[in-house]
mmCIF file of C-alpha atoms and ligand atoms in Angstrom:
data_model
loop_
_atom_site.group_PDB
_atom_site.id
_atom_site.type_symbol
_atom_site.label_atom_id
_atom_site.label_comp_id
_atom_site.label_asym_id
_atom_site.label_seq_id
_atom_site.Cartn_x
_atom_site.Cartn_y
_atom_site.Cartn_z
ATOM 1 C CA MET S 471 -25.725 -7.509 14.932
ATOM 2 C CA SER S 472 -23.280 -4.979 13.542
ATOM 3 C CA GLU S 473 -24.230 -1.801 11.758
ATOM 4 C CA LYS S 474 -24.408 -1.949 7.957
ATOM 5 C CA ILE S 475 -21.576 0.116 6.490
ATOM 6 C CA ASP S 476 -22.594 2.438 3.650
ATOM 7 C CA PRO S 477 -20.268 1.594 0.701
ATOM 8 C CA ALA S 478 -20.313 5.291 -0.214
ATOM 9 C CA LEU S 479 -18.699 6.243 3.130
ATOM 10 C CA PRO S 480 -15.731 8.398 2.012
ATOM 11 C CA LYS S 481 -12.491 6.511 2.589
ATOM 12 C CA VAL S 482 -8.750 7.143 2.686
ATOM 13 C CA GLU S 483 -6.428 4.311 1.633
ATOM 14 C CA LEU S 484 -2.713 4.625 2.410
ATOM 15 C CA HIS S 485 -1.306 1.176 1.557
ATOM 16 C CA LEU S 486 -1.873 0.004 -1.995
ATOM 17 C CA HIS S 487 0.654 -1.635 -4.320
ATOM 18 C CA PHE S 488 -0.030 -0.167 -7.731
ATOM 19 C CA GLU S 489 0.584 -3.233 -9.890
ATOM 20 C CA GLY S 490 -0.996 -5.337 -7.123
ATOM 21 C CA ALA S 491 -4.218 -3.387 -7.602
ATOM 22 C CA ALA S 492 -4.371 -4.266 -11.327
ATOM 23 C CA PRO S 493 -7.594 -6.096 -12.169
ATOM 24 C CA PRO S 494 -6.625 -9.590 -13.440
ATOM 25 C CA ALA S 495 -8.704 -9.012 -16.604
ATOM 26 C CA PHE S 496 -6.611 -5.903 -17.314
ATOM 27 C CA ILE S 497 -3.336 -7.855 -16.998
ATOM 28 C CA ARG S 498 -4.757 -10.733 -19.073
ATOM 29 C CA GLY S 499 -5.750 -8.205 -21.766
ATOM 30 C CA LEU S 500 -2.246 -6.709 -21.889
ATOM 31 C CA ALA S 501 -0.696 -10.215 -22.021
ATOM 32 C CA LYS S 502 -2.920 -11.064 -24.992
ATOM 33 C CA GLU S 503 -2.068 -7.813 -26.825
ATOM 34 C CA LYS S 504 1.651 -8.466 -26.364
ATOM 35 C CA HIS S 505 1.560 -12.258 -26.888
ATOM 36 C CA ILE S 506 3.003 -12.939 -23.434
ATOM 37 C CA ASP S 507 2.104 -16.362 -22.061
ATOM 38 C CA ILE S 508 1.313 -15.959 -18.374
ATOM 39 C CA ALA S 509 -1.750 -18.255 -18.342
ATOM 40 C CA LYS S 510 -0.321 -20.120 -15.350
ATOM 41 C CA ILE S 511 -0.672 -17.122 -13.020
ATOM 42 C CA PHE S 512 -4.479 -17.209 -13.318
ATOM 43 C CA THR S 513 -7.061 -19.471 -11.693
ATOM 44 C CA PRO S 514 -9.831 -20.994 -13.851
ATOM 45 C CA ASP S 515 -12.219 -18.311 -12.520
ATOM 46 C CA GLY S 516 -9.868 -15.584 -13.764
ATOM 47 C CA GLY S 517 -8.267 -14.539 -10.455
ATOM 48 C CA TYR S 518 -4.566 -14.622 -9.601
ATOM 49 C CA ALA S 519 -3.178 -18.054 -8.647
ATOM 50 C CA TYR S 520 -0.446 -18.554 -6.038
ATOM 51 C CA ARG S 521 0.343 -20.774 -3.061
ATOM 52 C CA ASP S 522 1.758 -18.452 -0.405
ATOM 53 C CA PHE S 523 3.347 -15.025 0.094
ATOM 54 C CA TRP S 524 6.633 -15.959 -1.576
ATOM 55 C CA HIS S 525 4.895 -17.451 -4.576
ATOM 56 C CA PHE S 526 2.640 -14.364 -4.589
ATOM 57 C CA LEU S 527 5.763 -12.197 -5.064
ATOM 58 C CA GLU S 528 6.745 -14.331 -8.093
ATOM 59 C CA VAL S 529 3.255 -14.153 -9.611
ATOM 60 C CA TYR S 530 3.214 -10.386 -8.970
ATOM 61 C CA GLU S 531 6.454 -9.983 -10.893
ATOM 62 C CA ALA S 532 5.135 -12.186 -13.727
ATOM 63 C CA ALA S 533 2.035 -9.939 -13.969
ATOM 64 C CA CYS S 534 4.362 -6.910 -14.104
ATOM 65 C CA THR S 535 6.077 -8.235 -17.254
ATOM 66 C CA THR S 536 2.954 -7.159 -19.194
ATOM 67 C CA LEU S 537 3.401 -3.522 -18.083
ATOM 68 C CA GLN S 538 6.007 -2.308 -20.540
ATOM 69 C CA SER S 539 5.420 1.353 -21.355
ATOM 70 C CA PRO S 540 4.198 4.669 -19.919
ATOM 71 C CA GLU S 541 0.983 4.119 -21.926
ATOM 72 C CA ASP S 542 0.408 0.796 -20.126
ATOM 73 C CA PHE S 543 0.796 2.619 -16.805
ATOM 74 C CA ARG S 544 -1.586 5.383 -17.926
ATOM 75 C CA ARG S 545 -4.237 2.745 -18.614
ATOM 76 C CA LEU S 546 -3.400 0.967 -15.339
ATOM 77 C CA THR S 547 -3.845 4.222 -13.402
ATOM 78 C CA LEU S 548 -7.348 4.727 -14.779
ATOM 79 C CA ALA S 549 -8.321 1.079 -14.156
ATOM 80 C CA VAL S 550 -7.024 1.144 -10.576
ATOM 81 C CA LEU S 551 -8.614 4.487 -9.725
ATOM 82 C CA GLU S 552 -11.946 3.502 -11.239
ATOM 83 C CA ASP S 553 -12.070 0.525 -8.849
ATOM 84 C CA ARG S 554 -11.042 2.657 -5.850
ATOM 85 C CA ALA S 555 -13.632 5.333 -6.668
ATOM 86 C CA LYS S 556 -16.365 2.637 -6.787
ATOM 87 C CA ASP S 557 -15.298 1.735 -3.254
ATOM 88 C CA GLY S 558 -15.807 5.287 -1.975
ATOM 89 C CA VAL S 559 -12.076 6.051 -1.818
ATOM 90 C CA VAL S 560 -11.532 9.819 -2.064
ATOM 91 C CA TYR S 561 -7.796 9.817 -1.402
ATOM 92 C CA ALA S 562 -5.280 7.038 -2.039
ATOM 93 C CA GLU S 563 -1.542 6.643 -1.840
ATOM 94 C CA THR S 564 0.103 3.992 -3.960
ATOM 95 C CA PHE S 565 3.463 2.262 -4.018
ATOM 96 C CA LEU S 566 5.288 2.817 -7.305
ATOM 97 C CA SER S 567 8.481 1.017 -8.235
ATOM 98 C CA PRO S 568 10.972 2.398 -10.759
ATOM 99 C CA ASP S 569 12.112 -1.254 -10.993
ATOM 100 C CA PHE S 570 8.877 -1.959 -12.914
ATOM 101 C CA CYS S 571 8.852 1.430 -14.685
ATOM 102 C CA GLY S 572 11.964 1.638 -16.836
ATOM 103 C CA VAL S 573 14.114 -0.758 -14.738
ATOM 104 C CA GLY S 574 15.463 1.932 -12.465
ATOM 105 C CA ASP S 575 16.670 4.321 -15.189
ATOM 106 C CA VAL S 576 15.790 7.851 -14.092
ATOM 107 C CA THR S 577 15.043 9.207 -17.591
ATOM 108 C CA ALA S 578 12.655 6.351 -18.344
ATOM 109 C CA TRP S 579 11.172 6.599 -14.828
ATOM 110 C CA ARG S 580 10.320 10.270 -15.426
ATOM 111 C CA GLU S 581 8.252 9.299 -18.486
ATOM 112 C CA TYR S 582 6.369 6.581 -16.630
ATOM 113 C CA LEU S 583 5.754 8.887 -13.685
ATOM 114 C CA LEU S 584 4.450 11.639 -15.966
ATOM 115 C CA ALA S 585 1.971 9.208 -17.588
ATOM 116 C CA ILE S 586 0.739 8.041 -14.156
ATOM 117 C CA GLU S 587 0.447 11.588 -12.831
ATOM 118 C CA GLU S 588 -1.449 12.833 -15.901
ATOM 119 C CA ALA S 589 -3.909 9.931 -15.650
ATOM 120 C CA ALA S 590 -4.308 10.583 -11.911
ATOM 121 C CA LEU S 591 -5.165 14.237 -12.609
ATOM 122 C CA GLU S 592 -7.728 13.121 -15.186
ATOM 123 C CA ALA S 593 -9.241 10.739 -12.594
ATOM 124 C CA GLN S 594 -9.325 13.544 -10.039
ATOM 125 C CA LYS S 595 -11.478 15.575 -12.445
ATOM 126 C CA THR S 596 -13.736 12.764 -13.612
ATOM 127 C CA MET S 597 -13.944 10.509 -10.544
ATOM 128 C CA GLY S 598 -13.236 12.893 -7.652
ATOM 129 C CA ILE S 599 -10.358 10.803 -6.301
ATOM 130 C CA THR S 600 -6.909 12.136 -5.400
ATOM 131 C CA LEU S 601 -3.801 9.955 -5.779
ATOM 132 C CA LYS S 602 -0.266 10.426 -4.422
ATOM 133 C CA GLY S 603 2.738 8.191 -5.130
ATOM 134 C CA ILE S 604 5.259 6.584 -2.795
ATOM 135 C CA VAL S 605 8.365 5.238 -4.525
ATOM 136 C CA THR S 606 9.086 1.838 -3.086
ATOM 137 C CA ALA S 607 12.332 -0.086 -3.033
ATOM 138 C CA ILE S 608 11.903 -3.841 -3.291
ATOM 139 C CA ARG S 609 13.736 -5.529 -0.472
ATOM 140 C CA HIS S 610 14.587 -8.790 -2.211
ATOM 141 C CA PHE S 611 16.088 -6.861 -5.156
ATOM 142 C CA GLY S 612 18.803 -5.869 -2.672
ATOM 143 C CA PRO S 613 20.474 -2.750 -1.242
ATOM 144 C CA ASP S 614 22.353 -1.765 -4.444
ATOM 145 C CA GLN S 615 19.142 -1.526 -6.427
ATOM 146 C CA SER S 616 17.493 0.345 -3.522
ATOM 147 C CA ARG S 617 20.083 3.101 -3.945
ATOM 148 C CA ALA S 618 19.162 3.549 -7.629
ATOM 149 C CA THR S 619 15.485 3.532 -6.633
ATOM 150 C CA ALA S 620 16.073 6.183 -3.961
ATOM 151 C CA LEU S 621 17.910 8.365 -6.475
ATOM 152 C CA CYS S 622 14.939 8.071 -8.869
ATOM 153 C CA ALA S 623 12.640 9.120 -6.028
ATOM 154 C CA ALA S 624 14.857 11.998 -4.899
ATOM 155 C CA GLU S 625 15.104 13.338 -8.468
ATOM 156 C CA THR S 626 11.350 13.311 -8.980
ATOM 157 C CA LYS S 627 9.940 14.439 -5.622
ATOM 158 C CA SER S 628 6.881 16.588 -6.292
ATOM 159 C CA ASP S 629 3.373 17.383 -5.092
ATOM 160 C CA PHE S 630 2.426 14.009 -6.580
ATOM 161 C CA LEU S 631 5.460 11.929 -5.606
ATOM 162 C CA THR S 632 5.640 12.483 -1.883
ATOM 163 C CA GLY S 633 7.005 9.388 -0.147
ATOM 164 C CA PHE S 634 9.544 6.592 -0.100
ATOM 165 C CA GLY S 635 9.076 3.069 1.212
ATOM 166 C CA LEU S 636 10.295 -0.504 1.327
ATOM 167 C CA ALA S 637 8.254 -3.567 0.283
ATOM 168 C CA GLY S 638 8.990 -7.114 -0.829
ATOM 169 C CA ASP S 639 10.280 -10.117 1.067
ATOM 170 C CA GLU S 640 10.655 -9.084 4.709
ATOM 171 C CA LYS S 641 12.822 -12.122 5.392
ATOM 172 C CA GLN S 642 15.615 -10.974 3.086
ATOM 173 C CA PHE S 643 18.284 -8.451 4.124
ATOM 174 C CA HIS S 644 18.058 -6.214 7.195
ATOM 175 C CA PRO S 645 16.591 -2.698 7.447
ATOM 176 C CA LYS S 646 20.093 -1.372 8.128
ATOM 177 C CA ASP S 647 21.045 -2.471 4.579
ATOM 178 C CA PHE S 648 18.645 0.207 3.318
ATOM 179 C CA THR S 649 19.715 3.178 5.448
ATOM 180 C CA TRP S 650 21.534 4.835 2.531
ATOM 181 C CA ALA S 651 18.363 4.765 0.427
ATOM 182 C CA PHE S 652 16.187 6.078 3.261
ATOM 183 C CA ASP S 653 18.694 8.807 4.182
ATOM 184 C CA CYS S 654 18.781 9.873 0.521
ATOM 185 C CA ALA S 655 14.972 9.985 0.328
ATOM 186 C CA ARG S 656 14.655 11.857 3.649
ATOM 187 C CA GLU S 657 17.231 14.458 2.553
ATOM 188 C CA ALA S 658 15.172 14.997 -0.619
ATOM 189 C CA GLY S 659 12.171 15.810 1.575
ATOM 190 C CA LEU S 660 10.218 12.586 1.009
ATOM 191 C CA ARG S 661 8.058 11.139 3.809
ATOM 192 C CA LEU S 662 8.944 7.613 4.900
ATOM 193 C CA THR S 663 7.225 4.268 5.481
ATOM 194 C CA ALA S 664 8.423 0.637 5.437
ATOM 195 C CA HIS S 665 6.859 -2.812 5.508
ATOM 196 C CA ALA S 666 7.638 -4.544 8.807
ATOM 197 C CA GLY S 667 5.906 -6.694 11.396
ATOM 198 C CA GLU S 668 3.988 -8.765 8.850
ATOM 199 C CA TRP S 669 6.394 -11.706 8.316
ATOM 200 C CA GLY S 670 8.948 -10.454 10.838
ATOM 201 C CA GLY S 671 8.148 -10.139 14.543
ATOM 202 C CA PRO S 672 8.140 -7.002 16.709
ATOM 203 C CA GLU S 673 11.921 -6.697 16.382
ATOM 204 C CA SER S 674 11.424 -6.010 12.657
ATOM 205 C CA VAL S 675 9.215 -3.029 13.558
ATOM 206 C CA ARG S 676 11.836 -1.730 16.011
ATOM 207 C CA ASP S 677 14.531 -2.167 13.337
ATOM 208 C CA ALA S 678 12.502 -0.205 10.777
ATOM 209 C CA LEU S 679 11.967 2.608 13.294
ATOM 210 C CA ASP S 680 15.586 2.672 14.494
ATOM 211 C CA HIS S 681 17.413 2.248 11.186
ATOM 212 C CA LEU S 682 15.047 3.788 8.649
ATOM 213 C CA LYS S 683 13.412 6.417 10.876
ATOM 214 C CA VAL S 684 10.033 5.955 9.267
ATOM 215 C CA GLU S 685 6.881 7.719 10.464
ATOM 216 C CA ARG S 686 4.518 4.992 9.257
ATOM 217 C CA ILE S 687 4.834 1.211 9.173
ATOM 218 C CA GLY S 688 3.303 -1.001 6.470
ATOM 219 C CA HIS S 689 1.386 -3.656 8.430
ATOM 220 C CA GLY S 690 3.298 -3.508 11.752
ATOM 221 C CA VAL S 691 0.613 -5.722 13.275
ATOM 222 C CA ARG S 692 3.018 -8.182 14.869
ATOM 223 C CA ALA S 693 4.049 -5.357 17.221
ATOM 224 C CA ILE S 694 1.212 -6.830 19.327
ATOM 225 C CA GLU S 695 3.670 -9.531 20.437
ATOM 226 C CA ASP S 696 5.600 -6.897 22.448
ATOM 227 C CA LEU S 697 3.392 -4.610 24.523
ATOM 228 C CA ALA S 698 6.265 -2.228 25.345
ATOM 229 C CA LEU S 699 6.597 -1.650 21.608
ATOM 230 C CA VAL S 700 2.832 -1.184 21.264
ATOM 231 C CA ASP S 701 2.996 1.533 23.939
ATOM 232 C CA GLN S 702 5.951 3.144 22.171
ATOM 233 C CA LEU S 703 4.028 3.235 18.870
ATOM 234 C CA ALA S 704 1.051 4.811 20.644
ATOM 235 C CA GLU S 705 3.188 7.417 22.431
ATOM 236 C CA GLN S 706 5.185 8.494 19.391
ATOM 237 C CA GLY S 707 2.140 8.425 17.103
ATOM 238 C CA THR S 708 3.575 5.954 14.602
ATOM 239 C CA VAL S 709 0.800 5.145 12.144
ATOM 240 C CA LEU S 710 0.213 1.533 11.080
ATOM 241 C CA GLU S 711 -1.030 0.866 7.553
ATOM 242 C CA VAL S 712 -3.032 -2.224 8.472
ATOM 243 C CA CYS S 713 -4.360 -4.582 5.773
ATOM 244 C CA PRO S 714 -6.425 -7.127 7.698
ATOM 245 C CA GLY S 715 -7.828 -9.042 4.703
ATOM 246 C CA SER S 716 -4.326 -9.431 3.243
ATOM 247 C CA ASN S 717 -3.049 -10.794 6.584
ATOM 248 C CA VAL S 718 -5.900 -13.302 6.835
ATOM 249 C CA PHE S 719 -5.690 -14.342 3.167
ATOM 250 C CA LEU S 720 -1.932 -14.967 3.455
ATOM 251 C CA GLY S 721 -2.267 -16.767 6.783
ATOM 252 C CA VAL S 722 -0.532 -14.296 9.116
ATOM 253 C CA TYR S 723 -3.707 -14.674 11.244
ATOM 254 C CA PRO S 724 -6.278 -17.463 10.932
ATOM 255 C CA SER S 725 -9.349 -15.181 10.891
ATOM 256 C CA PHE S 726 -10.463 -11.569 11.279
ATOM 257 C CA ASP S 727 -11.536 -12.075 14.888
ATOM 258 C CA LYS S 728 -7.964 -13.219 15.755
ATOM 259 C CA HIS S 729 -6.469 -10.165 13.991
ATOM 260 C CA PRO S 730 -4.812 -7.686 16.423
ATOM 261 C CA ILE S 731 -6.172 -4.473 14.838
ATOM 262 C CA ASP S 732 -8.814 -4.022 17.535
ATOM 263 C CA ARG S 733 -6.329 -4.672 20.380
ATOM 264 C CA LEU S 734 -3.824 -2.242 18.844
ATOM 265 C CA ARG S 735 -6.524 0.391 18.585
ATOM 266 C CA GLU S 736 -7.628 -0.187 22.178
ATOM 267 C CA ARG S 737 -4.043 0.534 23.258
ATOM 268 C CA GLU S 738 -4.260 3.813 21.298
ATOM 269 C CA VAL S 739 -2.050 2.936 18.375
ATOM 270 C CA LYS S 740 -3.069 4.893 15.275
ATOM 271 C CA VAL S 741 -4.324 2.257 12.846
ATOM 272 C CA THR S 742 -5.529 2.826 9.293
ATOM 273 C CA ILE S 743 -7.216 0.325 6.940
ATOM 274 C CA SER S 744 -6.057 -0.652 3.438
ATOM 275 C CA THR S 745 -6.323 -3.516 0.965
ATOM 276 C CA ASP S 746 -2.611 -3.999 -0.017
ATOM 277 C CA ASP S 747 -3.154 -5.847 -3.348
ATOM 278 C CA PRO S 748 -6.966 -6.143 -3.495
ATOM 279 C CA PRO S 749 -7.569 -8.540 -6.428
ATOM 280 C CA PHE S 750 -4.775 -10.817 -5.199
ATOM 281 C CA PHE S 751 -6.467 -11.019 -1.795
ATOM 282 C CA ARG S 752 -9.984 -11.036 -3.270
ATOM 283 C CA THR S 753 -11.060 -8.017 -1.279
ATOM 284 C CA THR S 754 -12.270 -4.436 -1.549
ATOM 285 C CA LEU S 755 -12.029 -1.660 1.007
ATOM 286 C CA THR S 756 -15.793 -1.781 1.593
ATOM 287 C CA GLN S 757 -15.531 -5.526 2.218
ATOM 288 C CA GLU S 758 -12.711 -4.891 4.735
ATOM 289 C CA TYR S 759 -14.937 -2.420 6.613
ATOM 290 C CA GLU S 760 -17.885 -4.818 6.625
ATOM 291 C CA THR S 761 -15.768 -7.700 7.923
ATOM 292 C CA LEU S 762 -14.186 -5.500 10.627
ATOM 293 C CA ALA S 763 -17.651 -4.276 11.660
ATOM 294 C CA ARG S 764 -18.805 -7.903 12.008
ATOM 295 C CA ALA S 765 -15.662 -9.059 13.842
ATOM 296 C CA PHE S 766 -15.348 -6.175 16.312
ATOM 297 C CA GLY S 767 -18.701 -4.386 16.337
ATOM 298 C CA TRP S 768 -17.129 -1.276 14.797
ATOM 299 C CA THR S 769 -19.621 1.326 13.564
ATOM 300 C CA GLU S 770 -19.502 4.038 10.920
ATOM 301 C CA ASP S 771 -18.270 6.410 13.628
ATOM 302 C CA ASP S 772 -15.238 4.154 14.212
ATOM 303 C CA PHE S 773 -14.479 4.148 10.490
ATOM 304 C CA ARG S 774 -14.935 7.936 10.289
ATOM 305 C CA ALA S 775 -12.373 8.373 13.109
ATOM 306 C CA ILE S 776 -9.940 5.952 11.418
ATOM 307 C CA ASN S 777 -10.295 7.814 8.111
ATOM 308 C CA ARG S 778 -9.561 11.120 9.850
ATOM 309 C CA ASP S 779 -6.395 9.587 11.337
ATOM 310 C CA ALA S 780 -5.472 8.316 7.869
ATOM 311 C CA ALA S 781 -5.969 11.780 6.349
ATOM 312 C CA ASN S 782 -3.834 13.288 9.100
ATOM 313 C CA ALA S 783 -1.100 10.724 8.370
ATOM 314 C CA ALA S 784 -1.288 11.174 4.592
ATOM 315 C CA PHE S 785 1.905 12.122 2.768
ATOM 316 C CA CYS S 786 0.316 15.157 1.122
ATOM 317 C CA ASP S 787 0.449 18.941 1.226
ATOM 318 C CA GLU S 788 -1.684 20.772 3.781
ATOM 319 C CA ALA S 789 -4.184 22.150 1.236
ATOM 320 C CA THR S 790 -4.930 18.603 0.029
ATOM 321 C CA ARG S 791 -5.207 17.359 3.632
ATOM 322 C CA ALA S 792 -7.694 20.129 4.516
ATOM 323 C CA ARG S 793 -9.752 19.325 1.409
ATOM 324 C CA ILE S 794 -9.827 15.587 2.194
ATOM 325 C CA LEU S 795 -10.770 16.230 5.837
ATOM 326 C CA GLN S 796 -13.647 18.392 4.616
ATOM 327 C CA ILE S 797 -14.855 15.615 2.289
ATOM 328 C CA LEU S 798 -14.666 13.120 5.175
ATOM 329 C CA GLU S 799 -16.825 15.412 7.259
ATOM 330 C CA GLY S 800 -19.343 15.781 4.443
ATOM 331 C CA ARG S 801 -18.552 19.484 4.073
ATOM 332 C CA ALA S 802 -17.263 19.417 0.493
HETATM 333 N N1 HPA L 2206 3.782 -7.051 0.602
HETATM 334 C C1 HPA L 2206 5.081 -6.928 0.380
HETATM 335 N N2 HPA L 2206 5.585 -6.664 -0.794
HETATM 336 C C2 HPA L 2206 4.743 -6.519 -1.818
HETATM 337 C C3 HPA L 2206 3.393 -6.642 -1.654
HETATM 338 C C4 HPA L 2206 2.886 -6.931 -0.387
HETATM 339 O O1 HPA L 2206 1.662 -7.050 -0.180
HETATM 340 N N3 HPA L 2206 2.824 -6.422 -2.847
HETATM 341 C C5 HPA L 2206 3.804 -6.168 -3.700
HETATM 342 N N4 HPA L 2206 4.978 -6.220 -3.087
HETATM 343 ZN ZN1 ZN L 2207 2.047 -4.094 1.267
#
């Protein structure tokens, strides 16, 4: 019998797609206000409807058509952070895409970013949750667009906008097609992460490390298929942003007990726990913890250690990191 996990346990979440965290009712409300017909992306019970990962990406982009202004993103920020705060999240990082915020135009992007940042500061005061942004290029939009996205990120690096990443369809293009964007972001002082090892095998994780020189990997779980790579990740301290419920929901693994997170951790890889796109995968961070506790016998002490690793891997300034570590230890 596994230990019951207190939902109020303070948590750090590093891998969260911003639009993917939008409550379906919020998106439905925006669609109604703007007379956009996206009824087909919802199930009869009001959730998001899709068949598989590739269809999920299409539905995701259809949901994004309702988000048309900085004001929409201000409201989205408050809705998303309210849900995270209910889950005990005290610090979150979220993937933001200029492609969905002003279609890659830097002047428009600045306005969207300002609205998100202002709402995040309001949430910090009222809900006690801190948010940082990671600009994310979308792989299937191609390398040319990734360059415009990287320039948007480089121009707007700040205490709030601290990272650069790569999401989208892992089967399209090669990491080396995105080296210009990652070099640009690195030169601007942004911290780097990329999705790999979810739909691609261990070679995709090696390619992300070699070509993009990232310090964290989104997912990365299929590294388990190459134990030399697992040892390399452990030795160099590469942090995996693991989203077990997302992997099970999308069929990367058939069940939690077949998920490699426990084996990766046993081999001393730094793993962290996130929800990816929680309403799409019908999960919450508390639910992820409870399912992991049941599958692997993890206790609150395991989750405390994982949250400390996540705080240490956060793309934030040192004052924020110290404050979050204090909250995790119950000293703030
Ligand atoms: N994975 C990859 N790309 C994405 C996701 C995801 O979960 N959500 C939005 N873009
Ligand atoms: Zn993701």
